[in-house]
């Protein structure tokens, strides 16, 4: 009999020292712990999803609706660009919406010491369709006093588009007005004048003036 066996207990109750009874934790407690953790995670997920839905319907959704309304207002207030004929490409006539060269009378005056300059420029403008009026030396108020390439001088009533059509033929020419009553325009050639703008380049400039690029659409 082992020393660990209480007196009077022998047989199957005897502890021999080679085998001991094993103790196990109840499994029910583990199941309860896992069940509680699962419930907590589920509640957390439900709460997060609820917050997201509230944000969509009350917060972000409202902001997006306001942004869409602002975008619609901007699109409605944008001024449409008038469509015009773009026949004013290289070698063509000025686009519709601008006066034709045949509707513009140009007086060509030479304010430089270069002889025959006004005549040569007048002939070239005539080839481009302009009506040529007087040709000669510049008036005393401008003679030898124009440092730039040229001046466009007309009446305050002269259509600004006519200045644009003539100005496209000479880059850097500055428009001015005086007290005249007619619609003719003086082209006074200055010291910096070298040559007229090439016809194809002038036609491209007129096409852009008649058909400006529309402003970029608002992104929403």
Short mmCIF file of C-alpha atoms in Angstrom, two decimals:
data_model
loop_
_atom_site.label_atom_id
_atom_site.label_comp_id
_atom_site.label_asym_id
_atom_site.label_seq_id
_atom_site.Cartn_x
_atom_site.Cartn_y
_atom_site.Cartn_z
CA UNK A 1 0.00 0.00 0.00
CA UNK A 2 1.26 3.42 -0.90
CA UNK A 3 1.91 6.04 1.69
CA UNK A 4 -0.56 8.28 -0.20
CA UNK A 5 -3.40 5.82 0.25
CA UNK A 6 -5.56 6.67 3.22
CA UNK A 7 -5.99 3.92 5.74
CA UNK A 8 -8.81 1.54 4.99
CA UNK A 9 -8.82 2.41 1.19
CA UNK A 10 -7.27 -0.22 -0.91
CA UNK A 11 -7.97 -1.92 -4.17
CA UNK A 12 -9.16 0.40 -6.93
CA UNK A 13 -8.92 3.45 -4.68
CA UNK A 14 -5.27 2.92 -4.01
CA UNK A 15 -2.89 5.61 -5.39
CA UNK A 16 0.19 3.85 -6.60
CA UNK A 17 2.20 6.95 -7.59
CA UNK A 18 2.41 6.03 -11.30
CA UNK A 19 -0.98 7.48 -12.29
CA UNK A 20 -2.79 10.58 -11.02
CA UNK A 21 -6.28 11.84 -11.75
CA UNK A 22 -6.30 14.65 -14.41
CA UNK A 23 -8.12 17.92 -13.83
CA UNK A 24 -9.98 19.57 -16.79
CA UNK A 25 -11.46 23.11 -16.99
CA UNK A 26 -15.08 23.17 -17.82
CA UNK A 27 -15.62 23.72 -21.58
CA UNK A 28 -18.81 25.65 -21.02
CA UNK A 29 -16.88 28.69 -19.82
CA UNK A 30 -14.91 28.92 -23.10
CA UNK A 31 -18.06 28.81 -25.14
CA UNK A 32 -19.53 31.65 -23.11
CA UNK A 33 -16.41 33.79 -23.60
CA UNK A 34 -16.41 33.24 -27.40
CA UNK A 35 -20.11 34.00 -27.59
CA UNK A 36 -19.66 37.31 -25.73
CA UNK A 37 -16.73 38.35 -27.98
CA UNK A 38 -18.71 37.55 -31.11
CA UNK A 39 -21.65 39.62 -29.91
CA UNK A 40 -19.36 42.60 -29.17
CA UNK A 41 -17.79 42.44 -32.66
CA UNK A 42 -21.20 42.18 -34.31
CA UNK A 43 -22.50 45.19 -32.41
CA UNK A 44 -19.41 47.20 -33.35
CA UNK A 45 -19.87 46.41 -37.04
CA UNK A 46 -23.54 47.30 -36.92
CA UNK A 47 -22.75 50.60 -35.18
CA UNK A 48 -20.07 51.53 -37.76
CA UNK A 49 -22.38 50.70 -40.65
CA UNK A 50 -25.12 52.82 -39.10
CA UNK A 51 -22.79 55.80 -38.81
CA UNK A 52 -21.79 55.45 -42.45
CA UNK A 53 -25.39 55.42 -43.57
CA UNK A 54 -26.19 58.47 -41.48
CA UNK A 55 -23.23 60.30 -43.02
CA UNK A 56 -24.41 59.45 -46.54
CA UNK A 57 -27.99 60.55 -46.02
CA UNK A 58 -27.36 63.58 -43.79
CA UNK A 59 -23.82 64.76 -44.38
CA UNK A 60 -22.04 63.73 -47.57
CA UNK A 61 -25.26 63.31 -49.47
CA UNK A 62 -26.26 66.89 -48.65
CA UNK A 63 -22.86 68.20 -49.71
CA UNK A 64 -23.00 66.35 -53.00
CA UNK A 65 -26.50 67.63 -53.69
CA UNK A 66 -25.37 71.21 -53.00
CA UNK A 67 -22.34 70.77 -55.26
CA UNK A 68 -24.54 69.41 -58.03
CA UNK A 69 -26.89 72.40 -57.71
CA UNK A 70 -23.95 74.85 -57.86
CA UNK A 71 -22.59 73.09 -60.92
CA UNK A 72 -25.98 73.27 -62.64
CA UNK A 73 -26.25 76.99 -61.87
CA UNK A 74 -22.76 77.61 -63.27
CA UNK A 75 -23.60 75.72 -66.45
CA UNK A 76 -26.87 77.63 -66.86
CA UNK A 77 -25.21 81.02 -66.34
CA UNK A 78 -22.40 80.31 -68.81
CA UNK A 79 -22.81 82.43 -71.91
CA UNK A 80 -23.00 80.33 -75.08
CA UNK A 81 -20.46 81.15 -77.76
CA UNK A 82 -22.07 82.31 -80.95
CA UNK A 83 -21.32 80.03 -83.87
CA UNK A 84 -19.95 81.77 -86.91
CA UNK A 85 -18.59 80.70 -90.25
CA UNK A 86 -14.91 79.82 -90.04
CA UNK A 87 -14.14 80.54 -93.66
CA UNK A 88 -11.36 82.84 -92.51
CA UNK A 89 -8.72 80.13 -92.70
CA UNK A 90 -5.53 80.48 -94.68
CA UNK A 91 -6.28 81.90 -98.09
CA UNK A 92 -9.97 82.57 -97.28
CA UNK A 93 -12.06 85.58 -96.30
CA UNK A 94 -12.49 86.83 -92.75
CA UNK A 95 -15.03 84.74 -90.84
CA UNK A 96 -18.63 85.84 -90.70
CA UNK A 97 -19.32 88.34 -87.93
CA UNK A 98 -16.39 90.56 -88.88
CA UNK A 99 -16.52 93.20 -91.64
CA UNK A 100 -15.09 92.11 -94.95
CA UNK A 101 -11.97 93.92 -96.26
CA UNK A 102 -14.10 95.33 -99.10
CA UNK A 103 -16.16 97.20 -96.47
CA UNK A 104 -13.12 98.99 -95.04
CA UNK A 105 -11.53 102.03 -96.68
CA UNK A 106 -7.88 102.49 -95.75
CA UNK A 107 -5.73 105.59 -96.21
CA UNK A 108 -2.05 104.63 -96.19
CA UNK A 109 0.44 107.26 -94.99
CA UNK A 110 4.20 107.02 -94.69
CA UNK A 111 5.74 108.60 -91.56
CA UNK A 112 9.23 107.24 -92.29
CA UNK A 113 12.07 108.49 -94.52
CA UNK A 114 11.68 105.43 -96.79
CA UNK A 115 10.42 106.53 -100.19
CA UNK A 116 7.55 104.64 -101.82
CA UNK A 117 6.61 102.73 -98.68
CA UNK A 118 2.98 103.90 -98.55
CA UNK A 119 2.42 102.99 -102.19
CA UNK A 120 3.83 99.47 -101.78
CA UNK A 121 1.78 98.77 -98.68
CA UNK A 122 -1.36 100.18 -100.29
CA UNK A 123 -0.98 97.86 -103.27
CA UNK A 124 -0.57 94.82 -101.02
CA UNK A 125 -3.67 95.75 -98.97
CA UNK A 126 -5.61 96.19 -102.20
CA UNK A 127 -4.66 92.62 -103.18
CA UNK A 128 -6.09 91.47 -99.86
CA UNK A 129 -9.45 93.05 -100.71
CA UNK A 130 -9.28 96.39 -98.86
CA UNK A 131 -10.54 99.60 -100.45
CA UNK A 132 -7.58 101.99 -100.70
CA UNK A 133 -8.25 105.71 -100.34
CA UNK A 134 -5.47 108.28 -100.11
CA UNK A 135 -1.80 107.27 -100.28
CA UNK A 136 1.11 109.55 -99.43
CA UNK A 137 3.24 111.08 -96.70
CA UNK A 138 1.90 111.30 -93.17
CA UNK A 139 0.43 114.56 -91.85
CA UNK A 140 2.83 116.89 -90.02
CA UNK A 141 1.56 115.74 -86.61
CA UNK A 142 2.80 112.19 -87.33
CA UNK A 143 5.59 112.62 -89.88
CA UNK A 144 8.87 111.18 -88.46
CA UNK A 145 7.15 110.86 -85.06
CA UNK A 146 5.87 107.27 -85.13
CA UNK A 147 8.42 104.98 -83.56
CA UNK A 148 6.35 101.78 -83.64
CA UNK A 149 5.36 99.73 -86.68
CA UNK A 150 2.23 101.77 -87.29
CA UNK A 151 -0.89 103.54 -86.05
CA UNK A 152 -4.51 102.86 -86.96
CA UNK A 153 -6.35 106.18 -86.83
CA UNK A 154 -10.13 106.37 -87.15
CA UNK A 155 -13.32 107.95 -85.85
CA UNK A 156 -14.73 107.17 -82.40
CA UNK A 157 -17.72 105.81 -84.31
CA UNK A 158 -15.62 103.41 -86.33
CA UNK A 159 -16.54 99.81 -85.68
CA UNK A 160 -13.92 98.23 -83.44
CA UNK A 161 -14.17 95.08 -85.56
CA UNK A 162 -12.87 97.11 -88.52
CA UNK A 163 -9.81 98.03 -86.46
CA UNK A 164 -9.34 94.33 -85.72
CA UNK A 165 -9.51 93.29 -89.38
CA UNK A 166 -7.00 95.94 -90.44
CA UNK A 167 -4.85 95.44 -87.36
CA UNK A 168 -4.50 91.74 -88.18
CA UNK A 169 -2.55 92.81 -91.27
CA UNK A 170 0.12 94.59 -89.20
CA UNK A 171 1.18 93.17 -85.85
CA UNK A 172 1.92 95.83 -83.25
CA UNK A 173 -0.15 98.60 -84.84
CA UNK A 174 -1.91 100.69 -82.17
CA UNK A 175 -5.46 102.00 -82.71
CA UNK A 176 -6.28 105.66 -82.05
CA UNK A 177 -9.20 107.99 -82.77
CA UNK A 178 -9.60 111.61 -83.86
CA UNK A 179 -12.46 113.97 -84.67
CA UNK A 180 -13.22 112.75 -88.17
CA UNK A 181 -16.80 111.90 -89.12
CA UNK A 182 -16.20 109.24 -91.76
CA UNK A 183 -15.61 105.53 -91.30
CA UNK A 184 -12.31 105.34 -93.18
CA UNK A 185 -9.17 104.33 -91.26
CA UNK A 186 -5.68 105.76 -91.64
CA UNK A 187 -2.77 103.35 -91.58
CA UNK A 188 0.26 105.45 -90.64
CA UNK A 189 3.49 103.49 -91.10
CA UNK A 190 6.17 104.05 -88.45
CA UNK A 191 9.92 103.63 -88.13
CA UNK A 192 9.68 100.03 -86.89
CA UNK A 193 7.65 98.88 -89.88
CA UNK A 194 9.24 96.05 -91.82
CA UNK A 195 6.43 94.32 -93.67
CA UNK A 196 2.78 93.42 -93.39
CA UNK A 197 1.80 90.23 -91.63
CA UNK A 198 1.66 87.30 -94.04
CA UNK A 199 -1.82 86.89 -95.42
CA UNK A 200 -2.29 83.33 -94.19
CA UNK A 201 -1.27 84.36 -90.67
CA UNK A 202 -3.60 87.36 -90.76
CA UNK A 203 -6.49 85.13 -91.87
CA UNK A 204 -5.81 82.72 -89.00
CA UNK A 205 -5.88 85.63 -86.55
CA UNK A 206 -9.22 86.80 -87.91
CA UNK A 207 -10.64 83.28 -87.64
CA UNK A 208 -9.67 83.17 -83.96
CA UNK A 209 -11.21 86.59 -83.36
CA UNK A 210 -14.49 85.49 -84.93
CA UNK A 211 -14.50 82.13 -83.14
CA UNK A 212 -12.98 82.52 -79.65
CA UNK A 213 -12.43 79.32 -77.71
CA UNK A 214 -15.20 78.71 -75.15
CA UNK A 215 -14.31 78.81 -71.46
CA UNK A 216 -13.60 75.36 -70.00
CA UNK A 217 -16.67 73.70 -68.52
CA UNK A 218 -16.88 73.46 -64.76
CA UNK A 219 -16.04 70.03 -63.44
CA UNK A 220 -18.48 68.57 -60.92
#
